[in-house]
Tab-separated table of C-alpha atoms and ligand atoms in Angstrom:
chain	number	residue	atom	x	y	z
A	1	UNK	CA	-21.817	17.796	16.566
A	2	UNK	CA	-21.171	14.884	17.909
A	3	UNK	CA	-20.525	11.886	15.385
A	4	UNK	CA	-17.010	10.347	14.971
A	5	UNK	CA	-15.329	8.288	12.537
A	6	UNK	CA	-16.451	5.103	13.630
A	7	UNK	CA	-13.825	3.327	15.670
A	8	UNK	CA	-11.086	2.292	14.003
A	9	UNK	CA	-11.255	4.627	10.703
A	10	UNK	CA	-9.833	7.812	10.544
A	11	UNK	CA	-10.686	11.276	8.582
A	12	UNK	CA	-7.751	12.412	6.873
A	13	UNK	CA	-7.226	16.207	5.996
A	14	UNK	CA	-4.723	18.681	5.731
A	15	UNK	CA	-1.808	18.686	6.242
A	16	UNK	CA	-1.385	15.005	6.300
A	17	UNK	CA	-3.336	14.374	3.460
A	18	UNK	CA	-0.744	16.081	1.280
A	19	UNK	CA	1.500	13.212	2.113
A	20	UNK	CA	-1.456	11.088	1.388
A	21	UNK	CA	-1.702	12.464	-2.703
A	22	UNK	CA	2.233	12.699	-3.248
A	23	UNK	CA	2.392	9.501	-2.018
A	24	UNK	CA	-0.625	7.567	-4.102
A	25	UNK	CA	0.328	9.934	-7.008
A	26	UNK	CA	4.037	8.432	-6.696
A	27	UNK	CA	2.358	5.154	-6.506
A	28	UNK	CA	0.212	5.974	-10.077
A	29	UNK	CA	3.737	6.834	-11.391
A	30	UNK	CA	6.030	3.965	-10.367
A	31	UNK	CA	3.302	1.048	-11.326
A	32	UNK	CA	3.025	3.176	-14.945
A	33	UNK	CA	6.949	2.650	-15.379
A	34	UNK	CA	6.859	-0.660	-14.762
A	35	UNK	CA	4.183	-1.360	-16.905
A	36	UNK	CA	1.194	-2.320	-14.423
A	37	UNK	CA	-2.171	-0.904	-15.862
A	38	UNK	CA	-4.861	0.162	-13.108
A	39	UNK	CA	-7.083	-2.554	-12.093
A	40	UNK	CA	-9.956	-1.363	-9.964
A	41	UNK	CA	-12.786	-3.935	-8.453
A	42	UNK	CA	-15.630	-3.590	-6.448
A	43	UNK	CA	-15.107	-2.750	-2.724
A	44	UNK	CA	-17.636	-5.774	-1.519
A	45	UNK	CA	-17.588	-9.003	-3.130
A	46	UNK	CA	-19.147	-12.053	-2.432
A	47	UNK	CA	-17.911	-14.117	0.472
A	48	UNK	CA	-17.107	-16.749	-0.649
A	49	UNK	CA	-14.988	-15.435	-2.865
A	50	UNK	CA	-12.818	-14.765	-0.005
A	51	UNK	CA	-13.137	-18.090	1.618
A	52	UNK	CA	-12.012	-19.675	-1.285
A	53	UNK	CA	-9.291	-17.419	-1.758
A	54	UNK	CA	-8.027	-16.275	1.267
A	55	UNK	CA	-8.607	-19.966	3.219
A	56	UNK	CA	-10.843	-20.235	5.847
A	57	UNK	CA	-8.404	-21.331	8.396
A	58	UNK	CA	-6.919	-17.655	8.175
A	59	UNK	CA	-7.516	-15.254	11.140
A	60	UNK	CA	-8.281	-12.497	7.884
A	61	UNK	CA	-11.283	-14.650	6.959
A	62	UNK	CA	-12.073	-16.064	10.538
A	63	UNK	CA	-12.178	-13.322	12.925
A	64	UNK	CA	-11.615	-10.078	10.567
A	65	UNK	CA	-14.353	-9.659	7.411
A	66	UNK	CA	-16.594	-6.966	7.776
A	67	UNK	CA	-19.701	-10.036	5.868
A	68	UNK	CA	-23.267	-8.735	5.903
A	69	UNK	CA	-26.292	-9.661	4.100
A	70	UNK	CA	-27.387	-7.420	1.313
A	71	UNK	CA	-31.198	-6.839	0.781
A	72	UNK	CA	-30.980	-9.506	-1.939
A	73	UNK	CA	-29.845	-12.346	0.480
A	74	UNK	CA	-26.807	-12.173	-0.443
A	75	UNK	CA	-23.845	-12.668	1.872
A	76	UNK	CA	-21.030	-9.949	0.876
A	77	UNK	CA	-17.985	-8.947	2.504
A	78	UNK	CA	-16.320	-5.804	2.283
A	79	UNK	CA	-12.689	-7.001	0.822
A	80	UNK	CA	-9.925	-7.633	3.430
A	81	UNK	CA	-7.098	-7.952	0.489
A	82	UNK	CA	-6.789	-6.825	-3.324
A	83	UNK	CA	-5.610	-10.594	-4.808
A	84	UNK	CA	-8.227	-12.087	-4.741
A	85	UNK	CA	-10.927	-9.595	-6.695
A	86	UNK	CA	-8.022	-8.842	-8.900
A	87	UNK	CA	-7.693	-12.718	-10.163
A	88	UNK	CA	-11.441	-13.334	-10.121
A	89	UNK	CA	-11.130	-10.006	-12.710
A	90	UNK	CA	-8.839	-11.792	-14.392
A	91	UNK	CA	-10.020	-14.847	-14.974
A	92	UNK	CA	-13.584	-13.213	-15.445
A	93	UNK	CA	-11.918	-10.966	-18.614
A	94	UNK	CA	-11.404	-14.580	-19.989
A	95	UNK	CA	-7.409	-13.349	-21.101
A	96	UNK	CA	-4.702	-16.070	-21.461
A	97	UNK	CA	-1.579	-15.036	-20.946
A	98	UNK	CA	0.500	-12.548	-19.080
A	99	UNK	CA	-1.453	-10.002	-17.367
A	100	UNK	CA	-0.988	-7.093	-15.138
A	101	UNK	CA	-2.580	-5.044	-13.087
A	102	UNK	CA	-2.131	-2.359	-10.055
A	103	UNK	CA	-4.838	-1.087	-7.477
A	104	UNK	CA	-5.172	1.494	-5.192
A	105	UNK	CA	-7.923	1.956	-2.382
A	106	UNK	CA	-9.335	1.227	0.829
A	107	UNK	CA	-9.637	-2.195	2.607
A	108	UNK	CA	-11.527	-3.411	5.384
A	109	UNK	CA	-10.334	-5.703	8.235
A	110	UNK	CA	-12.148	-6.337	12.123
A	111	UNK	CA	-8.877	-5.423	13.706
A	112	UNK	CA	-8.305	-4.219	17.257
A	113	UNK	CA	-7.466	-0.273	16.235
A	114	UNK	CA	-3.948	0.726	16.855
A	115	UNK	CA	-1.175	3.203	15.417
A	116	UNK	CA	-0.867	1.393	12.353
A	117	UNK	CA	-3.573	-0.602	12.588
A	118	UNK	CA	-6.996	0.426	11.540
A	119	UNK	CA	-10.260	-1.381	10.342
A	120	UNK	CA	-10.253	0.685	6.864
A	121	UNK	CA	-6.712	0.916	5.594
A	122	UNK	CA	-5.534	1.556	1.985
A	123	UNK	CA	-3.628	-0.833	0.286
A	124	UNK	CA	-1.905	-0.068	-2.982
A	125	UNK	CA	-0.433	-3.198	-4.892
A	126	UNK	CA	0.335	-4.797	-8.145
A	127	UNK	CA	-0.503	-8.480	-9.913
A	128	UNK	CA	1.223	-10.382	-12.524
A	129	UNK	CA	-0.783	-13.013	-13.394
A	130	UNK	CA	0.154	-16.013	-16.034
A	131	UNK	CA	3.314	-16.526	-15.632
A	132	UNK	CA	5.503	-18.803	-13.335
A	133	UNK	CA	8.958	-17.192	-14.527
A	134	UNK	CA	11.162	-16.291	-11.295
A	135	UNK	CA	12.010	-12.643	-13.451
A	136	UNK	CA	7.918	-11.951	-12.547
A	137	UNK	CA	9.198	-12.247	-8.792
A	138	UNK	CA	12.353	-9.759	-9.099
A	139	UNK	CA	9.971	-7.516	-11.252
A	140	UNK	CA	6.758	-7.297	-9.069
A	141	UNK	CA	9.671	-7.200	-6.185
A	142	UNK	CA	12.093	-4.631	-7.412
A	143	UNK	CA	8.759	-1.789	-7.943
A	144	UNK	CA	7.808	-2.375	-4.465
A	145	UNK	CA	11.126	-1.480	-2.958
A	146	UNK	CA	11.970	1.401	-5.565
A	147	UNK	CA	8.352	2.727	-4.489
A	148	UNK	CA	8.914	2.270	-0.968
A	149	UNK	CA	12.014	4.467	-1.198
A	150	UNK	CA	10.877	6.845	-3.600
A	151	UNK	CA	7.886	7.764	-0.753
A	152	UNK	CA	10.712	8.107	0.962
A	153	UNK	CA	11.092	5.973	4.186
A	154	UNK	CA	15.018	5.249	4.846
A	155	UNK	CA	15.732	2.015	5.893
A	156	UNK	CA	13.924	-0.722	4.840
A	157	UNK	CA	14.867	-4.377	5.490
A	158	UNK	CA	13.361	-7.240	2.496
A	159	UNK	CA	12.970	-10.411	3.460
A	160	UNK	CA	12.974	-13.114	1.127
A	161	UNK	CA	11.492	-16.859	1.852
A	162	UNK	CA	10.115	-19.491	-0.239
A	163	UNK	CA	7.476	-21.603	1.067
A	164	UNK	CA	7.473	-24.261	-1.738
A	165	UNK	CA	4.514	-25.531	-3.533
A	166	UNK	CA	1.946	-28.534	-3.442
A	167	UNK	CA	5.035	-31.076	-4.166
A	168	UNK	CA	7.304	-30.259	-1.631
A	169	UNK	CA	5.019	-28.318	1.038
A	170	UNK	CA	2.917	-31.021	2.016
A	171	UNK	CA	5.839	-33.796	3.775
A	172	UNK	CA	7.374	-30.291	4.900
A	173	UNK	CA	4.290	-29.498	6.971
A	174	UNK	CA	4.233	-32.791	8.578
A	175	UNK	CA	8.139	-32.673	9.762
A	176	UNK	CA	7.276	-29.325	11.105
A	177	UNK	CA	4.028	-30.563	12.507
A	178	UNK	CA	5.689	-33.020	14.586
A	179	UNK	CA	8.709	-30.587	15.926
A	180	UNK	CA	5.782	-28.523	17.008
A	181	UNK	CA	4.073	-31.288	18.597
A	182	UNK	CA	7.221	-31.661	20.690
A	183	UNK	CA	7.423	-28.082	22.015
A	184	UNK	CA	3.637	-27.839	22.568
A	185	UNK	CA	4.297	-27.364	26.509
A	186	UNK	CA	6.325	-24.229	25.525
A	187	UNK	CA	4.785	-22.812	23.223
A	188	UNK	CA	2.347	-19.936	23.734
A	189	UNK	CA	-1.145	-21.266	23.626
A	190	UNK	CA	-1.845	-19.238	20.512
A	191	UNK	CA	1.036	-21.017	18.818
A	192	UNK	CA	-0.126	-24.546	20.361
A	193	UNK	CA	-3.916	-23.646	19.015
A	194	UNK	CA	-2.636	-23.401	15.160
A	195	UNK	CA	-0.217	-26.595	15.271
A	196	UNK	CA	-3.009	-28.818	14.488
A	197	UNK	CA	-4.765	-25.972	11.898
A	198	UNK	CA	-2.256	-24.202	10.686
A	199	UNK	CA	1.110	-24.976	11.647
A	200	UNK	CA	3.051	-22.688	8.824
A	201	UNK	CA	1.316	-20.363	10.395
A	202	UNK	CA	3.370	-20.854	13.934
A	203	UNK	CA	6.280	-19.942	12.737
A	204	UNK	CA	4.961	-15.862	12.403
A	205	UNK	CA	4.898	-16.224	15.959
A	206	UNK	CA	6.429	-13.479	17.520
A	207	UNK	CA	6.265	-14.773	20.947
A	208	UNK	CA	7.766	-17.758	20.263
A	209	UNK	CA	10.763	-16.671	18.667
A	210	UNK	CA	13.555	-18.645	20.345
A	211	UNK	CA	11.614	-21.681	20.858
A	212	UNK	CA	11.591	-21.967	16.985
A	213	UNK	CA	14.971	-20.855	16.176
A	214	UNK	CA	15.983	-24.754	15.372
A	215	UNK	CA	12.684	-25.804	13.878
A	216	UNK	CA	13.019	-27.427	10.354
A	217	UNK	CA	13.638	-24.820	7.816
A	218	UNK	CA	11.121	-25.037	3.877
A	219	UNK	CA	14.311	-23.754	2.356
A	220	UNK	CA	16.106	-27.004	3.508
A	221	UNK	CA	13.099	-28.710	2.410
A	222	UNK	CA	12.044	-27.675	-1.878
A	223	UNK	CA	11.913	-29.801	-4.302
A	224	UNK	CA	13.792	-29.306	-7.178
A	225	UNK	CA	11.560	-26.629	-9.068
A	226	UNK	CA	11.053	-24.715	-6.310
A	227	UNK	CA	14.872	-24.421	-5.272
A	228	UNK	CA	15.586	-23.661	-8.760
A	229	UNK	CA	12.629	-21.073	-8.828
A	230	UNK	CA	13.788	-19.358	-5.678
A	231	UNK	CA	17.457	-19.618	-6.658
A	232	UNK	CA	17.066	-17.653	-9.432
A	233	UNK	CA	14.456	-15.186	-7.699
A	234	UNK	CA	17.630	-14.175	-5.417
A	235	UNK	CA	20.036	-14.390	-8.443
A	236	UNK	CA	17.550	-11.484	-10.030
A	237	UNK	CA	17.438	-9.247	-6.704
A	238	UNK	CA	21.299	-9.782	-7.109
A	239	UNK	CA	21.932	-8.443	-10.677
A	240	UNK	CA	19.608	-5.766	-9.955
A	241	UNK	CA	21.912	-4.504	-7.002
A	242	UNK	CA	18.834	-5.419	-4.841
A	243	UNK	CA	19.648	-6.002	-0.933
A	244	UNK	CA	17.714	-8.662	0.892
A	245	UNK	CA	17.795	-11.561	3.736
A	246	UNK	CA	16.405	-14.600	3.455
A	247	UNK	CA	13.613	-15.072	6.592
A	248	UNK	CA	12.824	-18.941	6.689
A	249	UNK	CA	10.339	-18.277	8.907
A	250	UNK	CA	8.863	-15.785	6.716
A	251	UNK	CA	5.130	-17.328	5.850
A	252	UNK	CA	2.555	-14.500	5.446
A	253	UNK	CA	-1.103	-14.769	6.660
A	254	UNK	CA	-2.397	-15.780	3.742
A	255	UNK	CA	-3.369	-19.390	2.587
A	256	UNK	CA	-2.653	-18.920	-1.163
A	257	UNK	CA	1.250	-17.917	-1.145
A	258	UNK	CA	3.374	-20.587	-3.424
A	259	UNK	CA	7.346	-20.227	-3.596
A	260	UNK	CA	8.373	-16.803	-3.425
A	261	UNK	CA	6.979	-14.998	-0.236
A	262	UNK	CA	8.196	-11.613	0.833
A	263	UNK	CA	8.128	-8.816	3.054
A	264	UNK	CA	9.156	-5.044	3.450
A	265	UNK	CA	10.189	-4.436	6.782
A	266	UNK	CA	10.436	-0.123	8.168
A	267	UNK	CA	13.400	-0.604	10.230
A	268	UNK	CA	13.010	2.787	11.902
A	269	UNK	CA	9.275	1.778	12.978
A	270	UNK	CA	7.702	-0.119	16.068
A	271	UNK	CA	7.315	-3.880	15.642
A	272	UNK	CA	4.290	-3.926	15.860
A	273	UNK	CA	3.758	-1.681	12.788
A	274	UNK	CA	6.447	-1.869	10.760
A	275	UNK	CA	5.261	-4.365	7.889
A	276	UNK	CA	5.232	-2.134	5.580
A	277	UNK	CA	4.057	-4.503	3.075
A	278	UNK	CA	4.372	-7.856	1.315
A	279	UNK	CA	3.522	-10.166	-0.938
A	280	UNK	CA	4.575	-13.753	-3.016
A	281	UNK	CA	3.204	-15.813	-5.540
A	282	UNK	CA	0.194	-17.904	-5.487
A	283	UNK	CA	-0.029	-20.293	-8.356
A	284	UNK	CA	-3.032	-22.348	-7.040
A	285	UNK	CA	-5.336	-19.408	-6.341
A	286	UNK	CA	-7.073	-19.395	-9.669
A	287	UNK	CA	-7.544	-22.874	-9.820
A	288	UNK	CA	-8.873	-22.165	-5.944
A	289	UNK	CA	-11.418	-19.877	-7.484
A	290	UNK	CA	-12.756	-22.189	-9.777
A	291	UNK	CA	-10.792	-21.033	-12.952
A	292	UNK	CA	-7.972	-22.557	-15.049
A	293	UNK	CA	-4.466	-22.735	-13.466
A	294	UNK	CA	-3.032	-19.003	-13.674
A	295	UNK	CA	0.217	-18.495	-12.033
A	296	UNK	CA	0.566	-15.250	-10.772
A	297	UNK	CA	2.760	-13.136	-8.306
A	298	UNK	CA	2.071	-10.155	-6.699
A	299	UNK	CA	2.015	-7.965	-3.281
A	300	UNK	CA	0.054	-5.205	-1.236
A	301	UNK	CA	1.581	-1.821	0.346
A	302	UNK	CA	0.330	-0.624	3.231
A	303	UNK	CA	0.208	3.550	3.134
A	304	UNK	CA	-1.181	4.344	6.117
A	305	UNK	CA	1.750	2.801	7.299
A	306	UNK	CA	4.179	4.889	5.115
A	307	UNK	CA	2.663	7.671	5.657
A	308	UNK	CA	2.951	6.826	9.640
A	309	UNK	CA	6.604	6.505	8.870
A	310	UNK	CA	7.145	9.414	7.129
A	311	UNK	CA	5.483	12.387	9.664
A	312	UNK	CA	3.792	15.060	9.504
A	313	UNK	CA	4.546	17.098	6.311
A	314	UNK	CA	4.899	20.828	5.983
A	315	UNK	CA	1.624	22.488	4.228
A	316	UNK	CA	2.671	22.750	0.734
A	317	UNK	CA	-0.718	22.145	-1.137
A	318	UNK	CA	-0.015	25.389	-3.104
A	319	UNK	CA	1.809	27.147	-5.330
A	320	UNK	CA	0.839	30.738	-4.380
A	321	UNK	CA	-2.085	32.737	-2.610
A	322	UNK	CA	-3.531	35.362	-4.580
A	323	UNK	CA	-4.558	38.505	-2.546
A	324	UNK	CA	-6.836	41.037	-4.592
A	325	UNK	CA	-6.330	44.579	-3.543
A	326	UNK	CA	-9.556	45.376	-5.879
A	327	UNK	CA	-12.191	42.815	-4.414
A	328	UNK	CA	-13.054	39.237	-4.706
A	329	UNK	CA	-14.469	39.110	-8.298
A	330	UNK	CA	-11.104	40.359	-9.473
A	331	UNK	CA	-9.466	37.738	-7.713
A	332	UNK	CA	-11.250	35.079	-8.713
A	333	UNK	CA	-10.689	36.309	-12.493
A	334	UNK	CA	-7.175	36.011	-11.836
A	335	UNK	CA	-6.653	33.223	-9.996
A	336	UNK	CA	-8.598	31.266	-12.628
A	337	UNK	CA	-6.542	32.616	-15.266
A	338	UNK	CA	-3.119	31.177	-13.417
A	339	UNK	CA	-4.978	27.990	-12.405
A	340	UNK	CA	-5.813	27.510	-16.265
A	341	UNK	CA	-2.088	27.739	-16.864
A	342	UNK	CA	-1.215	24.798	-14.109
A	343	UNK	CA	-0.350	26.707	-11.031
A	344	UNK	CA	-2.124	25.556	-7.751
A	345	UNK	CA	-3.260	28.676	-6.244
A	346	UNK	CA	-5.855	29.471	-3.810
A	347	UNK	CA	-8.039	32.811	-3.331
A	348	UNK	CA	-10.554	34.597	-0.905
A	349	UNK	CA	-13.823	34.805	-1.941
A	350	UNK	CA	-15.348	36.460	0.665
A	351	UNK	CA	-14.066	39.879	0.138
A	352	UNK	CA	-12.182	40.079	3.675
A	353	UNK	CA	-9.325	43.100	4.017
A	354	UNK	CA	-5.962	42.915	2.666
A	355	UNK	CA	-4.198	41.605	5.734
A	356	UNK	CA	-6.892	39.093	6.711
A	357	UNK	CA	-6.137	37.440	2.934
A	358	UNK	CA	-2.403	37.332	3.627
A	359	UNK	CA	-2.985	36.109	7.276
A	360	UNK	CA	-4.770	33.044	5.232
A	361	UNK	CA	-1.853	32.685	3.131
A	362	UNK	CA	0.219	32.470	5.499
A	363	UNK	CA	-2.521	29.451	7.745
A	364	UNK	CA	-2.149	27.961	4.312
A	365	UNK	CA	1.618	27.352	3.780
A	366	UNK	CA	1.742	29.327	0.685
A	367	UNK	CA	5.697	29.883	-0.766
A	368	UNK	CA	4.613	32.661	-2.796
A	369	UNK	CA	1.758	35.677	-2.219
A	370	UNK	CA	0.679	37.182	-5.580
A	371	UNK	CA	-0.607	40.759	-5.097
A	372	UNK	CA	-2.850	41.948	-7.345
A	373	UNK	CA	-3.375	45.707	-7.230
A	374	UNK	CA	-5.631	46.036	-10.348
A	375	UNK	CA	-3.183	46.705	-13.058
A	376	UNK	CA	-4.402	45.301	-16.288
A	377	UNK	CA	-0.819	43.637	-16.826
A	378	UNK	CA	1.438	43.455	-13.404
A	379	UNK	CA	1.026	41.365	-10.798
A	380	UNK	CA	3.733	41.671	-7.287
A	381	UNK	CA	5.174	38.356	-6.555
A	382	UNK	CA	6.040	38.595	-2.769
A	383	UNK	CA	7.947	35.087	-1.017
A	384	UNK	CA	9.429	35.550	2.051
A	385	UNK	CA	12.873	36.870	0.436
A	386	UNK	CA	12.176	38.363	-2.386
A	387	UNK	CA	9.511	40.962	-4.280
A	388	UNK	CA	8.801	41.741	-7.444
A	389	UNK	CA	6.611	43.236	-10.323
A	390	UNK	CA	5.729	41.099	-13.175
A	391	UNK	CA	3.880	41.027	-16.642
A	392	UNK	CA	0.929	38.896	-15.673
A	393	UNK	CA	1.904	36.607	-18.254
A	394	UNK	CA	4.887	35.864	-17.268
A	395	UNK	CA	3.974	35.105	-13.636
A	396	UNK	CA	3.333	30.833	-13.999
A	397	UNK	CA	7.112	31.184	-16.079
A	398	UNK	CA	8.319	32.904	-12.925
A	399	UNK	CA	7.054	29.433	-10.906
A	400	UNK	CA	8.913	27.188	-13.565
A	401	UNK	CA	12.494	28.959	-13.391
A	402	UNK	CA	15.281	26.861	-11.291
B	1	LIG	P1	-1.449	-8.154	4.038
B	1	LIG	O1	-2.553	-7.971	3.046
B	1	LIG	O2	-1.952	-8.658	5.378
B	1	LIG	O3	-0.296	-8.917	3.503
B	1	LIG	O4	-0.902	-6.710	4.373
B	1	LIG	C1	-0.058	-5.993	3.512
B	1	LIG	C2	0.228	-4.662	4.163
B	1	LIG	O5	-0.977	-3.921	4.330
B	1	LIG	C3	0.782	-4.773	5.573
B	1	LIG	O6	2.168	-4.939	5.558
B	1	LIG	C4	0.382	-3.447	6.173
B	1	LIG	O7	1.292	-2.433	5.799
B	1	LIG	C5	-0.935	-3.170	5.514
B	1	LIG	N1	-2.030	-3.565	6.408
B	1	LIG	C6	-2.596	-4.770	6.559
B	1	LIG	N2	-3.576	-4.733	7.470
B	1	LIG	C7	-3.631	-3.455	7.914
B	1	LIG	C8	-4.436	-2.745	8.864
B	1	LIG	N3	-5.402	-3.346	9.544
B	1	LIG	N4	-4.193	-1.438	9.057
B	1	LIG	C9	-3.215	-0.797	8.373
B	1	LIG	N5	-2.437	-1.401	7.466
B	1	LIG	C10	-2.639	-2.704	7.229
């Protein structure tokens, strides 16, 4: 056959897609603790929706959305981020108040493919909307990093920035404008393109690093409220024993981001891949969609990335392979018995010999072969160790001991 995923997508199977469920089902279990209900939204929205939301100066909404024409006229676009469907659910569920939610899916950006880097990508990531209180930030903050670590990747760097709000931004962009206006001959031309557009947006400029160690810092620059806001953001991290740096150049892509930006950083990836995630708050998006103001803070996880990080995992999708010594019917009777009792166990069904089942249980990664030899009550438990003869009954206790 000759079809492929198409070019920047990727088929994921076993054995990486174990690491794939542990880690989304760690993700289901971290958001629960913390008190974020699942919010799911559709997969395409309307443009504009993103226009609005995203800004159409970003490169997201200029150069990356997958926007097509439906059969109805209708110009959709497959979404590039979660925020934005997630407030236009919130404000369409008409609640006032504090409100939370946490996603999990697949995303869709018009990227040049790379490790890393793919054109669908899944994104899991949390929103508290209707609130402006800095304890939101250390919340929505303090489950990202616990999650991150719980997946398990070692080291990771968070980086903390605020990038003020409509008060104090505005007379900030200018000064900045203008020190960028100096260094245009030095700049890289990308960098010299968005002074004029987008000049926040220079200082993610990789390239340009050293030229823009002295430029004019937001943190030097917030108004009252906002230094207030971010100093108690930080004081929160603090009390929580959480360990951050403050990036002033720190900006994220997106338009929407008020105050509190921030940014999980894989220390033990490449550069070029090891964002794990970020987020900040954006209290002018709803108002950007058309609704009433909502604060609201939030951020999106990258797992392909994490999953990247952490390697290939050992097979481990099961519990135990049954092998039937009396035929496949027999096994199947069995194996749904165990399965009905919680243990993940797999089974032939094609009636092959003895050693051909345990050759598959061994191409499968199972711990533990269970040998059934047609006794009514015994089944041998055989791990590479260790063999015995139990009651059937017994067998999914055997599993839970330790
Ligand atoms: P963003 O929505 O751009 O703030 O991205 C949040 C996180 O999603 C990033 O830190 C990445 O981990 C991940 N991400 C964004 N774009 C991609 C992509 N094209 N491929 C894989 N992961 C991505």
């Amino acid at each position: 056959m000759s079809f492929q995923p198409p070019k920047g997508t990727d088929d994921i199977t076993a054995p990486q897609s174990q690491a794939w469920r542990d880690t989304l089902s760690l993700w289901e279990d971290w958001s629960a603790r913390f008190g974020y209900p699942l919010v799911s939204t559709p997969i395409f929205e309307a443009t504009d929706l993103f226009e609005r939301g995203i800004g159409q100066v970003t490169e997201v909404v200029t150069k990356q959305m997958y926007t097509f024409l439906d059969q109805g006229d209708r110009s959709v676009t497959l979404r590039p981020e979660g925020t934005a469907g997630v407030v236009r659910a919130y404000l369409d569920s008409g609640h006032q108040g504090p409100w939370k939610g946490a996603y999990s899916g697949p995303f869709f950006r018009y990227e040049r493919p790379q490790a890393g880097r793919r054109r669908q990508f899944w994104q899991v990531g949390v929103e508290y909307l209707g609130t402006s209180s800095p304890l939101a930030d250390v919340e929505v903050i303090e489950l990202g990093h616990r999650f991150i670590r719980a997946a398990g990747l070692g080291e990771v760097d968070l980086l903390v920035n605020s990038i003020g709000d409509r008060t104090c931004r505005p007379g900030y962009v200018e000064t900045l404008r203008r020190f960028l206006d100096q260094k245009r001959d030095v700049l890289s031309d990308e960098s010299a393109a968005l002074i004029d557009r987008n000049p926040l947006r220079v200082l993610d400029s990789k390239e340009d690093r050293a030229e823009l160690a002295d430029a004019p810092r937001m943190l030097d620059h917030l108004c009252d409220e906002c230094a207030e806001h971010h100093k108690k953001v930080e004081a929160g991290l603090d009390s929580l024993g959480i360990t951050y740096h403050e990036d002033p150049n720190l900006v994220r892509g997106l338009d929407y981001y008020t105050r509190t930006a921030f940014e999980y950083v894989a220390t033990g990836l490449d550069a070029a891949q090891n964002a794990v995630g970020g987020g900040g708050r954006y209290d002018d998006l709803a108002e950007a969609l058309g609704g009433d103001r909502a604060p609201g803070v939030g951020f999106a996880l990258g797992i392909d990335r994490i999953i990247l990080a952490l390697g290939t995992p050992e097979r481990r999708h099961l519990d135990a392979y049954l092998v039937s010594e009396t035929g496949p019917d027999d096994g199947l009777r069995v194996a749904s018995r165990l399965r009905a009792e919680g243990l993940r166990v797999d089974v032939d069904v094609d009636g092959k010999p003895v050693k051909a089942q345990f050759r598959a249980a061994r191409r499968l990664g199972a711990p533990v072969v269970l040998v059934w030899k047609g006794d009514g009550h015994l089944i041998d438990v055989q791990t590479e160790g260790e063999r015995a003869e139990l009651p059937l009954d017994e067998v999914t206790r055997w599993f839970g001991r330790s």
